[in-house]
Amino acid sequence: MNLTGGLHWHWRAWRAQARWVQTRSDIETWLLAQPVPTEHLLLIGASAGWMMSAPWLARFKSVQTWDIDPLAAPLFAWRHGGALKAQGVHLECHTGDALTSLPSLLREQPQATVFFDNVLGQVRFQTPRTDQAENRLRSITQVLRGRHWGSVHDRMSGPVQSAGTAHDVPGARKTEQGSKNEGQATQEWLGLLGAQSPWLDHLTDSVFPAGTPLTNIAWPMNASYWHWLQAGWVRP
Ligand SMILES: C[S@@+](CC[C@H](N)C(=O)[O-])C[C@H]1O[C@@H](n2cnc3c(N)ncnc32)[C@H](O)[C@@H]1O
């Protein structure tokens, strides 16, 4: 099941571009602050790159995108292909289940940096039970051992207090995976978002190893339902 691909998603993302300005800018600022450890990028869950930073992509020599949604590859190439080509970046867009085929993708591209672009938070919708989703996420992170990899993904999502507008969206906040004050920082962050119980746990709390610097980013999916995105980068 794919809840975030398909025509409906692209239509929604296209219409939401103004509301997502802050989110896109926070993701870009975070990405541009990361070192580019290798020349090749494997971008998983790329969709049409609605929230992807073009200046960050241009730092690589080659970019391979993967998405299970058949519309994603042509739309990504249409949105980003021209600018990347002009900057000498080789782009290949693929369609397929890149989470299932991750071990073989990694074998084929031993040098590639891997970035999960807002996809790991959807794993819980692709398995019938939460323990299966947690196991799947664990096996994904295990297979990445020894790699430079990063991810931005849903940590939680749910209703917010008031119908928010773009300028109500709080800017990104830094935390650390497993830090002593994690509970308090979480409550403060949810308060900033105006979160109203109950919020959905996307089961990604253990994706990053302890000590990983994290950036928390607000994503107003629509005026009354927001996502809390968490971004982190893991070095071998
Ligand atoms: C929230 S969207 C990503 C948004 C995207 N990063 C952007 O900037 O527009 C999640 C994407 O993950 C894709 N996806 C979900 N499961 C996948 C899988 N197993 N392999 C590859 N892509 C997957 C969906 O089709 C969807 O396009």
Short mmCIF file of C-alpha atoms and ligand atoms in Angstrom, two decimals:
data_model
loop_
_atom_site.label_atom_id
_atom_site.label_comp_id
_atom_site.label_asym_id
_atom_site.label_seq_id
_atom_site.Cartn_x
_atom_site.Cartn_y
_atom_site.Cartn_z
CA MET A 1 0.00 0.00 0.00
CA ASN A 2 1.31 3.45 -0.84
CA LEU A 3 -0.49 6.29 0.92
CA THR A 4 1.78 9.06 -0.26
CA GLY A 5 2.31 8.33 -3.93
CA GLY A 6 0.02 8.55 -6.92
CA LEU A 7 -1.80 11.36 -8.61
CA HIS A 8 -3.57 12.45 -5.43
CA TRP A 9 -0.25 13.03 -3.63
CA HIS A 10 1.25 15.01 -6.51
CA TRP A 11 -1.85 17.17 -6.83
CA ARG A 12 -1.81 17.80 -3.08
CA ALA A 13 1.91 18.58 -3.01
CA TRP A 14 1.63 20.94 -5.98
CA ARG A 15 -1.24 22.83 -4.34
CA ALA A 16 0.50 22.96 -0.94
CA GLN A 17 3.74 24.53 -2.14
CA ALA A 18 3.09 27.87 -0.43
CA ARG A 19 2.05 26.22 2.87
CA TRP A 20 5.19 24.03 2.83
CA VAL A 21 7.68 26.86 2.20
CA GLN A 22 8.99 26.85 5.78
CA THR A 23 9.30 23.04 5.81
CA ARG A 24 11.16 22.99 2.50
CA SER A 25 13.46 25.76 3.67
CA ASP A 26 14.20 23.95 6.96
CA ILE A 27 15.00 20.73 5.07
CA GLU A 28 17.26 22.62 2.65
CA THR A 29 19.10 24.47 5.42
CA TRP A 30 19.70 21.18 7.22
CA LEU A 31 20.82 19.35 4.06
CA LEU A 32 23.20 22.12 3.00
CA ALA A 33 24.83 22.01 6.44
CA GLN A 34 25.74 18.32 5.94
CA PRO A 35 29.00 17.28 4.32
CA VAL A 36 28.70 15.51 0.95
CA PRO A 37 30.70 12.39 1.73
CA THR A 38 30.64 10.73 -1.72
CA GLU A 39 29.98 11.78 -5.32
CA HIS A 40 26.95 9.55 -5.80
CA LEU A 41 23.55 9.85 -4.20
CA LEU A 42 20.88 7.18 -3.87
CA LEU A 43 17.65 9.03 -3.13
CA ILE A 44 14.86 6.80 -1.85
CA GLY A 45 11.25 7.96 -1.71
CA ALA A 46 12.12 10.83 -4.03
CA SER A 47 8.60 11.32 -5.39
CA ALA A 48 8.75 14.35 -7.70
CA GLY A 49 11.17 16.05 -5.31
CA TRP A 50 8.48 18.42 -4.10
CA MET A 51 10.45 19.10 -0.92
CA MET A 52 13.94 18.37 -2.20
CA SER A 53 16.67 21.00 -2.32
CA ALA A 54 18.02 21.55 -5.83
CA PRO A 55 21.28 23.17 -4.56
CA TRP A 56 21.96 20.10 -2.40
CA LEU A 57 21.36 17.68 -5.31
CA ALA A 58 23.78 19.73 -7.42
CA ARG A 59 26.61 18.91 -5.01
CA PHE A 60 26.71 15.32 -6.31
CA LYS A 61 28.12 14.03 -9.60
CA SER A 62 25.31 11.53 -10.02
CA VAL A 63 21.88 11.12 -8.49
CA GLN A 64 19.76 7.97 -8.68
CA THR A 65 16.20 8.34 -7.50
CA TRP A 66 13.88 5.51 -6.48
CA ASP A 67 10.18 5.56 -5.82
CA ILE A 68 7.49 2.91 -5.90
CA ASP A 69 5.06 5.36 -7.52
CA PRO A 70 5.28 5.15 -11.33
CA LEU A 71 4.48 8.86 -11.68
CA ALA A 72 7.45 9.85 -9.52
CA ALA A 73 10.28 9.17 -11.99
CA PRO A 74 8.95 11.25 -14.91
CA LEU A 75 7.82 14.04 -12.58
CA PHE A 76 11.18 14.17 -10.75
CA ALA A 77 13.02 14.30 -14.09
CA TRP A 78 10.67 17.03 -15.29
CA ARG A 79 11.06 19.14 -12.13
CA HIS A 80 14.81 18.71 -11.46
CA GLY A 81 16.32 17.15 -14.60
CA GLY A 82 17.03 20.34 -16.56
CA ALA A 83 18.78 22.19 -13.75
CA LEU A 84 20.86 19.14 -12.80
CA LYS A 85 21.93 18.53 -16.40
CA ALA A 86 22.94 22.19 -16.74
CA GLN A 87 25.20 21.71 -13.72
CA GLY A 88 26.72 18.48 -15.05
CA VAL A 89 24.91 16.14 -12.63
CA HIS A 90 23.93 12.78 -14.10
CA LEU A 91 20.34 11.89 -13.11
CA GLU A 92 18.65 8.49 -13.34
CA CYS A 93 15.09 8.04 -12.09
CA HIS A 94 13.85 4.54 -11.27
CA THR A 95 10.52 3.00 -10.30
CA GLY A 96 10.44 0.20 -7.74
CA ASP A 97 10.26 -0.89 -4.12
CA ALA A 98 13.64 0.41 -3.01
CA LEU A 99 13.14 -0.61 0.62
CA THR A 100 12.74 -4.27 -0.28
CA SER A 101 15.59 -4.15 -2.77
CA LEU A 102 17.84 -2.02 -0.54
CA PRO A 103 20.47 -4.77 0.04
CA SER A 104 20.96 -5.28 -3.70
CA LEU A 105 20.95 -1.52 -4.40
CA LEU A 106 23.67 -1.08 -1.80
CA ARG A 107 25.71 -3.91 -3.30
CA GLU A 108 25.39 -2.38 -6.77
CA GLN A 109 26.47 1.05 -5.48
CA PRO A 110 29.08 0.50 -2.78
CA GLN A 111 30.14 4.18 -2.85
CA ALA A 112 26.75 5.86 -2.84
CA THR A 113 25.49 8.08 -0.05
CA VAL A 114 21.92 7.04 0.79
CA PHE A 115 19.16 9.47 1.63
CA PHE A 116 15.65 8.41 2.66
CA ASP A 117 13.51 11.32 1.62
CA ASN A 118 10.45 11.22 3.87
CA VAL A 119 9.74 7.54 3.33
CA LEU A 120 10.68 5.65 6.52
CA GLY A 121 7.70 7.10 8.40
CA GLN A 122 5.42 5.33 5.94
CA VAL A 123 6.73 1.85 6.70
CA ARG A 124 4.11 1.43 9.44
CA PHE A 125 1.38 1.68 6.80
CA GLN A 126 2.98 -0.99 4.66
CA THR A 127 2.88 -3.80 7.21
CA PRO A 128 -0.23 -5.10 9.01
CA ARG A 129 1.34 -5.04 12.53
CA THR A 130 3.40 -2.44 14.36
CA ASP A 131 6.01 -4.99 15.51
CA GLN A 132 6.53 -5.97 11.87
CA ALA A 133 7.04 -2.31 10.94
CA GLU A 134 9.56 -1.88 13.76
CA ASN A 135 11.41 -5.03 12.64
CA ARG A 136 11.45 -3.81 9.06
CA LEU A 137 12.89 -0.44 10.09
CA ARG A 138 15.49 -2.21 12.23
CA SER A 139 16.58 -4.41 9.33
CA ILE A 140 16.82 -1.35 7.04
CA THR A 141 19.14 0.45 9.45
CA GLN A 142 21.19 -2.73 10.02
CA VAL A 143 21.85 -3.19 6.33
CA LEU A 144 23.14 0.42 6.20
CA ARG A 145 25.99 -0.24 8.62
CA GLY A 146 29.24 1.20 7.29
CA ARG A 147 27.44 3.72 5.05
CA HIS A 148 26.96 7.43 5.06
CA TRP A 149 23.22 7.73 5.17
CA GLY A 150 20.60 10.22 6.17
CA SER A 151 16.88 10.44 6.50
CA VAL A 152 14.10 12.91 7.02
CA HIS A 153 10.94 11.14 8.11
CA ASP A 154 7.72 11.41 10.04
CA ARG A 155 8.23 10.99 13.76
CA MET A 156 4.60 11.73 14.67
CA SER A 157 1.57 13.41 13.12
CA GLY A 158 -1.82 14.61 14.23
CA PRO A 159 -4.34 17.39 14.68
CA VAL A 160 -3.22 20.88 15.74
CA GLN A 161 -4.98 23.38 17.94
CA SER A 162 -5.89 26.07 15.50
CA ALA A 163 -6.05 26.21 11.75
CA GLY A 164 -2.42 27.10 11.15
CA THR A 165 -1.07 29.27 8.38
CA ALA A 166 2.39 29.22 6.85
CA HIS A 167 3.78 31.91 9.20
CA ASP A 168 2.60 29.99 12.27
CA VAL A 169 4.93 27.14 11.43
CA PRO A 170 7.75 27.06 14.00
CA GLY A 171 11.29 26.92 12.67
CA ALA A 172 13.46 23.82 13.01
CA ARG A 173 14.81 22.80 16.44
CA LYS A 174 17.86 20.72 17.17
CA THR A 175 17.96 17.79 19.60
CA GLU A 176 20.00 14.64 20.02
CA GLN A 177 18.88 11.03 19.76
CA GLY A 178 18.62 9.52 23.23
CA SER A 179 19.59 12.70 25.11
CA LYS A 180 18.68 12.98 28.80
CA ASN A 181 16.15 15.76 28.23
CA GLU A 182 14.53 14.10 25.20
CA GLY A 183 11.13 13.76 26.93
CA GLN A 184 11.01 17.43 27.90
CA ALA A 185 12.25 18.57 24.48
CA THR A 186 9.53 16.45 22.83
CA GLN A 187 6.80 18.00 24.98
CA GLU A 188 8.07 21.52 24.25
CA TRP A 189 8.20 20.80 20.53
CA LEU A 190 4.70 19.30 20.45
CA GLY A 191 3.52 22.37 22.38
CA LEU A 192 5.07 24.65 19.75
CA LEU A 193 3.22 22.72 17.05
CA GLY A 194 -0.04 23.11 18.98
CA ALA A 195 -0.49 19.32 18.95
CA GLN A 196 -3.86 18.01 20.10
CA SER A 197 -4.09 14.43 21.31
CA PRO A 198 -4.06 11.81 19.91
CA TRP A 199 -1.00 11.95 17.70
CA LEU A 200 0.02 9.03 15.51
CA ASP A 201 3.40 7.48 16.25
CA HIS A 202 5.17 6.64 12.97
CA LEU A 203 7.43 4.17 14.86
CA THR A 204 10.64 5.88 13.75
CA ASP A 205 11.94 6.76 17.23
CA SER A 206 14.76 4.19 16.98
CA VAL A 207 15.79 4.77 13.38
CA PHE A 208 18.85 6.85 14.34
CA PRO A 209 21.57 5.53 16.64
CA ALA A 210 21.99 7.15 20.08
CA GLY A 211 23.91 10.41 19.93
CA THR A 212 22.83 11.31 16.37
CA PRO A 213 22.26 15.08 16.09
CA LEU A 214 18.62 15.54 15.09
CA THR A 215 16.70 18.39 13.53
CA ASN A 216 12.98 18.58 14.23
CA ILE A 217 10.94 20.14 11.46
CA ALA A 218 7.24 21.06 11.32
CA TRP A 219 5.27 20.05 8.24
CA PRO A 220 1.75 21.47 7.99
CA MET A 221 0.27 18.73 5.80
CA ASN A 222 -2.94 20.76 5.86
CA ALA A 223 -4.27 23.55 8.06
CA SER A 224 -5.44 21.24 10.84
CA TYR A 225 -3.20 18.14 10.52
CA TRP A 226 0.56 18.53 10.92
CA HIS A 227 3.54 16.21 10.82
CA TRP A 228 6.63 16.31 12.98
CA LEU A 229 9.58 15.43 10.77
CA GLN A 230 12.91 14.35 12.16
CA ALA A 231 16.11 14.66 10.14
CA GLY A 232 19.43 13.05 10.92
CA TRP A 233 22.67 12.00 9.32
CA VAL A 234 24.63 8.86 10.21
CA ARG A 235 28.33 8.46 9.53
CA PRO A 236 30.00 5.05 9.29
C1 LIG B 1 6.00 11.68 1.58
S1 LIG B 1 6.40 11.08 0.01
C2 LIG B 1 8.02 11.70 -0.27
C3 LIG B 1 8.05 13.11 -0.66
C4 LIG B 1 9.27 13.44 -1.50
N1 LIG B 1 10.48 13.15 -0.82
C5 LIG B 1 9.21 14.84 -2.04
O1 LIG B 1 10.12 15.64 -1.79
O2 LIG B 1 8.26 15.14 -2.75
C6 LIG B 1 6.85 9.38 0.29
C7 LIG B 1 7.26 8.69 -0.99
O3 LIG B 1 7.78 7.41 -0.67
C8 LIG B 1 7.43 6.53 -1.71
N2 LIG B 1 7.56 5.15 -1.22
C9 LIG B 1 6.82 4.52 -0.28
N3 LIG B 1 7.28 3.27 -0.09
C10 LIG B 1 8.33 3.11 -0.94
C11 LIG B 1 9.22 2.02 -1.20
N4 LIG B 1 9.10 0.86 -0.57
N5 LIG B 1 10.19 2.20 -2.14
C12 LIG B 1 10.30 3.38 -2.81
N6 LIG B 1 9.48 4.44 -2.58
C13 LIG B 1 8.52 4.31 -1.66
C14 LIG B 1 6.00 6.94 -2.03
O4 LIG B 1 5.59 6.49 -3.30
C15 LIG B 1 6.10 8.46 -1.95
O5 LIG B 1 6.38 9.04 -3.19
#
